[in-house]
Coordinates of C-alpha atoms in Angstrom, one line a residue:
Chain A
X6 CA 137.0 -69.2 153.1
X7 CA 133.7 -69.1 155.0
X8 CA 130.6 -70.1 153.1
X9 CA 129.2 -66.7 153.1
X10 CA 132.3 -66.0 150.9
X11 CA 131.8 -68.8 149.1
X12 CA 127.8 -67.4 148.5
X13 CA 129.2 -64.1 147.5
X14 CA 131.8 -65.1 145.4
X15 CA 129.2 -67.0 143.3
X16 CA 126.5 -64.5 143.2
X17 CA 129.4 -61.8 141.9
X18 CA 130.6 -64.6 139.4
X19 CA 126.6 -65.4 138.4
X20 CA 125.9 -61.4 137.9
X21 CA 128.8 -60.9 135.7
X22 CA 127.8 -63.9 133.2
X23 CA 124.6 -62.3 132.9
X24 CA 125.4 -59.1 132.5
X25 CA 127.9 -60.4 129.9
X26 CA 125.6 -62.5 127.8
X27 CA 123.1 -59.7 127.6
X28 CA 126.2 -57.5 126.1
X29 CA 126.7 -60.9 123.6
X30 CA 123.1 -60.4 122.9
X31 CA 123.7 -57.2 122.0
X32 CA 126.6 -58.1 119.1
X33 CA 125.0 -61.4 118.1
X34 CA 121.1 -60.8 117.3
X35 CA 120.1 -60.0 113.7
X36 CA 117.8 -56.7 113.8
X37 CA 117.0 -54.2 116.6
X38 CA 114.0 -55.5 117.9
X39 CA 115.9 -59.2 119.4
X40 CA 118.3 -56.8 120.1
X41 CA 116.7 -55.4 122.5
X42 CA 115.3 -58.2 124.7
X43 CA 119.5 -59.1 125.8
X44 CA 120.1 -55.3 128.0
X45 CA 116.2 -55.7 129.3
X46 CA 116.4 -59.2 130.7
X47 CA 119.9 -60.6 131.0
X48 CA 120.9 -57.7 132.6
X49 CA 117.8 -57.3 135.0
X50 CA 119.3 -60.9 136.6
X51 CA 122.6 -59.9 136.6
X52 CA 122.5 -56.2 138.0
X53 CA 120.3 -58.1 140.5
X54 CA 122.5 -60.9 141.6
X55 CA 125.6 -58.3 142.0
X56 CA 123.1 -56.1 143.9
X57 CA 122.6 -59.2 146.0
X58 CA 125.9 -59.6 146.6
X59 CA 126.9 -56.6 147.6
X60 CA 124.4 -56.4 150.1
X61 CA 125.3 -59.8 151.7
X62 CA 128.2 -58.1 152.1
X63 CA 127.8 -55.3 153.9
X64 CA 124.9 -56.5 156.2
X65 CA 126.5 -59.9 156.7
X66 CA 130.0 -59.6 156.3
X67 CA 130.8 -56.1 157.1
X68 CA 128.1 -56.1 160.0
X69 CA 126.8 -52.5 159.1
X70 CA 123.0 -51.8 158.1
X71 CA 122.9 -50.8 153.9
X72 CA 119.7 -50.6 152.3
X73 CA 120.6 -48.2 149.1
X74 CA 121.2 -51.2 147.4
X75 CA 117.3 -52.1 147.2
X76 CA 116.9 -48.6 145.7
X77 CA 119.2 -49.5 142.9
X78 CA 117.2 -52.6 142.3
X79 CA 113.8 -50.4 142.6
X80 CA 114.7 -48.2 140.2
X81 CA 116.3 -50.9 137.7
X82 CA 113.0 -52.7 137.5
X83 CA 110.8 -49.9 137.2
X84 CA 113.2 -48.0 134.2
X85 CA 114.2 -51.0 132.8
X86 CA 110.5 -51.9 131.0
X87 CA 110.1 -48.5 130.2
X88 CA 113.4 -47.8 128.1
X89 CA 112.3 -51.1 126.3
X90 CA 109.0 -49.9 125.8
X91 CA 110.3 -46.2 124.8
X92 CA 113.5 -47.8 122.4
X93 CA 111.2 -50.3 120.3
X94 CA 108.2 -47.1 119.9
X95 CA 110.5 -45.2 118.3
X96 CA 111.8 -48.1 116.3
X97 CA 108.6 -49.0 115.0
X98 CA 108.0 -45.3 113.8
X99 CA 111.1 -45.0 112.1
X100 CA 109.9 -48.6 110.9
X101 CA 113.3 -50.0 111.2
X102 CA 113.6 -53.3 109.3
X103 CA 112.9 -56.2 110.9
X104 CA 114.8 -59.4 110.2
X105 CA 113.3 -61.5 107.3
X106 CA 111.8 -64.3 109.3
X107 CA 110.2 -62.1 112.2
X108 CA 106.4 -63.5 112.1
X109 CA 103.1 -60.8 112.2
X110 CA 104.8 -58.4 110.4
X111 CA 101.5 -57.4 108.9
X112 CA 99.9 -56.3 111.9
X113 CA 102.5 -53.3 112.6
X114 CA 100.7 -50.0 112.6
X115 CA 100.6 -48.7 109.5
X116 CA 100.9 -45.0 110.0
Chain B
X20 CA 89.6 -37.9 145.4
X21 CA 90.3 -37.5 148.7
X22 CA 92.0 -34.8 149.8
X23 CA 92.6 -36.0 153.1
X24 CA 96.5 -36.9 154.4
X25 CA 96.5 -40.7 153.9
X26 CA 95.0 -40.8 150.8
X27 CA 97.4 -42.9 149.0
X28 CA 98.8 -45.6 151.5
X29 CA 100.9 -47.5 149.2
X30 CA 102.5 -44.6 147.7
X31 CA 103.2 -42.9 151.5
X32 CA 104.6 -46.6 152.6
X33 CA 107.3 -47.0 149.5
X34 CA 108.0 -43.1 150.0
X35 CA 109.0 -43.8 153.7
X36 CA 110.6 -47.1 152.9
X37 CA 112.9 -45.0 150.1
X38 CA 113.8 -42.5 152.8
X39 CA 114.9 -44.6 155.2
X40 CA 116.6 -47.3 152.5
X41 CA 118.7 -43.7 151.2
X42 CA 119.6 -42.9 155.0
X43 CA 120.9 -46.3 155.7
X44 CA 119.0 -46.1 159.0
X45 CA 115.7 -46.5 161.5
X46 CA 116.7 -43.9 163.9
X47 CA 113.9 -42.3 165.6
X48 CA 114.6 -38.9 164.1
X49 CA 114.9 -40.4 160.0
X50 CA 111.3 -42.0 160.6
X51 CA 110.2 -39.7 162.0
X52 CA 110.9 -36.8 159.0
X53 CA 110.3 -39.9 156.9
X54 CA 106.9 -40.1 158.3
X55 CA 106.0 -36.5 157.7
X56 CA 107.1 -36.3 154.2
X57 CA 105.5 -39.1 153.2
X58 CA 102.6 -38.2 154.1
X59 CA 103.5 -34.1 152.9
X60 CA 104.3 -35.2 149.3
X61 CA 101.4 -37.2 148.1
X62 CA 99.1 -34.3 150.2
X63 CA 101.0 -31.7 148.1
X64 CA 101.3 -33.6 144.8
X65 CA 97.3 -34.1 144.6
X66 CA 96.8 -31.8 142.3
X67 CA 99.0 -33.3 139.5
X68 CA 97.4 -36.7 139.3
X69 CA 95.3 -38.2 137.9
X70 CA 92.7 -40.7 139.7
X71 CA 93.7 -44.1 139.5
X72 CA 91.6 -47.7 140.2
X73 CA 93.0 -48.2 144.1
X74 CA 94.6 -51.5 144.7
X75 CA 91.8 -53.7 146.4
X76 CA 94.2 -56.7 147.4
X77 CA 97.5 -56.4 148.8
X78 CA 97.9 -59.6 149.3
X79 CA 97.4 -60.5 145.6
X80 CA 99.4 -57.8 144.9
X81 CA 102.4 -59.3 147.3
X82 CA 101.6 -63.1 145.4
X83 CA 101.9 -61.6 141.9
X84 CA 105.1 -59.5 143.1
X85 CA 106.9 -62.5 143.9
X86 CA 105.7 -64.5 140.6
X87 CA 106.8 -62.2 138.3
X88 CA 110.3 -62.2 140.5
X89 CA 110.4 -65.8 139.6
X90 CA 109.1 -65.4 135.8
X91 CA 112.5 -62.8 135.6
X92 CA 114.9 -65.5 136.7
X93 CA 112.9 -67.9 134.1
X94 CA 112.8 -65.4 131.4
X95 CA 116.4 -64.7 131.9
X96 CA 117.4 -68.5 131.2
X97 CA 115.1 -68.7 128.4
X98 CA 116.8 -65.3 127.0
X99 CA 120.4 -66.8 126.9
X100 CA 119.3 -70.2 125.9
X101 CA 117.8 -68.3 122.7
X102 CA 121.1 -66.2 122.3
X103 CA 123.4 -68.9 122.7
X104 CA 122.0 -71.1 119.7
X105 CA 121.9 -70.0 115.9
X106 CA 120.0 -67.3 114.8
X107 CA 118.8 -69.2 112.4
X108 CA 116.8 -71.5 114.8
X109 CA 115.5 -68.2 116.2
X110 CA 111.8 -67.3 115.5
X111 CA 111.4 -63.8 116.2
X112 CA 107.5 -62.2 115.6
X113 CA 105.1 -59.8 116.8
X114 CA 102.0 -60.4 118.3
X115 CA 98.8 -58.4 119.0
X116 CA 97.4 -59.1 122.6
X117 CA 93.7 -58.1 122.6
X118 CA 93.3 -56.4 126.1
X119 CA 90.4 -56.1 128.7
X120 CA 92.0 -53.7 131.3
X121 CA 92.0 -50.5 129.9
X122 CA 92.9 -47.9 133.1
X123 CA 96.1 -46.3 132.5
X124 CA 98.0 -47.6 136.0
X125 CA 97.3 -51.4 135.5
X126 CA 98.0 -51.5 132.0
X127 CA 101.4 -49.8 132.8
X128 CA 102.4 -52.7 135.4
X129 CA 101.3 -55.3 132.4
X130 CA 103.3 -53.9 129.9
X131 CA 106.4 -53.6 132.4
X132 CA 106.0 -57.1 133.3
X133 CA 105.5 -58.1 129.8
X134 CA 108.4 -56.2 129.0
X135 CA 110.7 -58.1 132.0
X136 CA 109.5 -61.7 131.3
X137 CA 109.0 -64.6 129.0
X138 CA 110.7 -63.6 125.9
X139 CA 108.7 -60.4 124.9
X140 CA 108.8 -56.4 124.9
X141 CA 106.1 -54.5 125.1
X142 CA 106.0 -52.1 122.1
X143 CA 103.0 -50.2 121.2
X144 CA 99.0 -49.9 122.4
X145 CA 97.1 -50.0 119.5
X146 CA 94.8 -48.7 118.2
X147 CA 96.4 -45.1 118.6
X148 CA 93.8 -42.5 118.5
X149 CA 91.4 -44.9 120.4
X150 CA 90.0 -43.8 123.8
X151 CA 90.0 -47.0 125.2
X152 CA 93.3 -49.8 124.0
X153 CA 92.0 -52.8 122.3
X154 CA 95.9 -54.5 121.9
X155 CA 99.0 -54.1 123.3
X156 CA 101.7 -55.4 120.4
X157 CA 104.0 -57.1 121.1
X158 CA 107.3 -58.5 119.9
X159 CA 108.6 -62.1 120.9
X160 CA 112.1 -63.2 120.8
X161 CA 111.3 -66.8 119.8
X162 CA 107.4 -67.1 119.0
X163 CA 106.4 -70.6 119.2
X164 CA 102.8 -70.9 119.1
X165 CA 101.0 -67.8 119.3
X166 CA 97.7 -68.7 120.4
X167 CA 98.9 -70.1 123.8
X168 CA 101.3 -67.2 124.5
X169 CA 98.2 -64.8 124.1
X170 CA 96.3 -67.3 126.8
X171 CA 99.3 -67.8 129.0
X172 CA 100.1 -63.8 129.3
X173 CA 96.5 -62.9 129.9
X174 CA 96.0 -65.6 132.1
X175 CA 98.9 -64.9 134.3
X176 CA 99.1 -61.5 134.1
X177 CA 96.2 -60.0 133.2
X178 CA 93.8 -61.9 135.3
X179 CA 95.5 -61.2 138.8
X180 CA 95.9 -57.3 137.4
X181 CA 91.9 -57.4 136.9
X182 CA 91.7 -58.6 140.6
X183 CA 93.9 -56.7 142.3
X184 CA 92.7 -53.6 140.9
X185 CA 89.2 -55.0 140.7
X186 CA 88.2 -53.5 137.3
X187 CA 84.9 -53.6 136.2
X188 CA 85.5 -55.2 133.5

């Protein structure tokens, strides 16, 4: 194996952990609002690393130009912080129960 | 606002560099229809948007790009860390960060960053019916000491937004 397979091989491996722990995060977390920080951050790393990867690939190892792959990434990061932002509005006006020892509960909006 | 073709460089730049990126290719001929409509749609779209603070310092704007690149990675290991212990160790909270930027544009890039880094999601700008946001809440997977968080986010966030845009504030 050369090293750039090596490199990918990794990066694929790395990207699927995260992408898995942010789906643990998911199950594991009490309430709805630590819920939501696994799919917005775990899997911003590891949809990045496999992005990575895959375009190692085909500009490295496959010798052919491919640049879609920065798109994916472009429009990860930009509608990634938005769905956050959109999920835990609508949480907080269906005032969804936080867990018991969430801190600042007071200053939630009250209408 | 100008009216005039090149009004908005940066948006014309990442419209060509999307073009290209979804043809795979630099040819002559994909620049060169990359070229025109990127300087068509912005020229055509003028009418729908609203004016924004330009961005003064690109390369500011390049520095805080890349920090915020390295704050993801970061954020990500703190994230598992957090999920990988007991929940009971966990100290979830919310948090109101008082604001000085108040344009629309570069308090939309702080909450998305907030939103991909440390520990925190964006949630609400507060008050509601206010003209101008005083806070942006926030919630915090595991809130240590919420003083410093406030002075750490504004100072590495908020203060390179303020220059890059340079607000009056």
């Amino acid at each position: 194996m050369s090293l750039l397979e090596w490199v990918l091989g990794g990066l694929l491996l790395l990207g699927a952990l995260f992408v898995l722990l942010g789906s643990v995060a998911l199950l594991k977390l009490p309430d709805f609002y630590t819920r939501l920080h696994g799919p917005t951050k775990a899997t911003t790393l590891g949809l990045g690393s496999l992005v990575l990867a895959s375009m190692l690939y085909f500009n490295l190892h496959q010798q052919t130009l491919s640049l879609q792959q920065l798109l994916i990434a472009l429009f990860l990061f930009i509608s990634a912080p938005v769905t956050a932002h959109m999920l835990i509005k609508v949480a907080l006006h269906h005032r969804l129960k936080a867990c018991d020892n969430t801190q600042g509960q007071e200053q939630l909006p009250k209408d | 606002m100008k009216q005039t073709l090149f009004a908005t460089p940066l948006r014309s730049a990442l419209l060509l560099l999307v073009w290209c990126a979804l043809h795979n290719s630099f040819a002559p001929l994909i620049l060169l229809t990359g070229v025109l409509l990127a300087l068509l749609i912005p020229w055509l779209s003028r009418g729908f948007r609203e004016p924004q603070p330009a961005v003064r310092r690109y390369g500011m704007l390049l520095r805080y790009l890349l920090m915020v690149l390295w704050d993801i990675i970061v954020a990500n290991l703190q994230v598992i860390k957090v999920v990988l212990g007991p929940n009971s160790a966990m100290r979830p909270g919310f948090v109101l960060l008082p604001l000085d930027l108040t344009e629309p544009l570069p308090l939309t890039i702080l909450a998305g960053t907030i939103c991909l880094t440390p520990g925190t999601v964006s949630a609400e700008l507060l008050p509601r019916n206010a003209d101008k946001p005083q806070f942006l809440l926030l919630h915090v997977l595991d809130l240590q000491d919420e003083a410093s968080l406030i002075a750490e986010l504004k100072q590495r966030y908020e203060n390179p937004l303020k220059e890059i845009f340079a607000c009056s504030v």
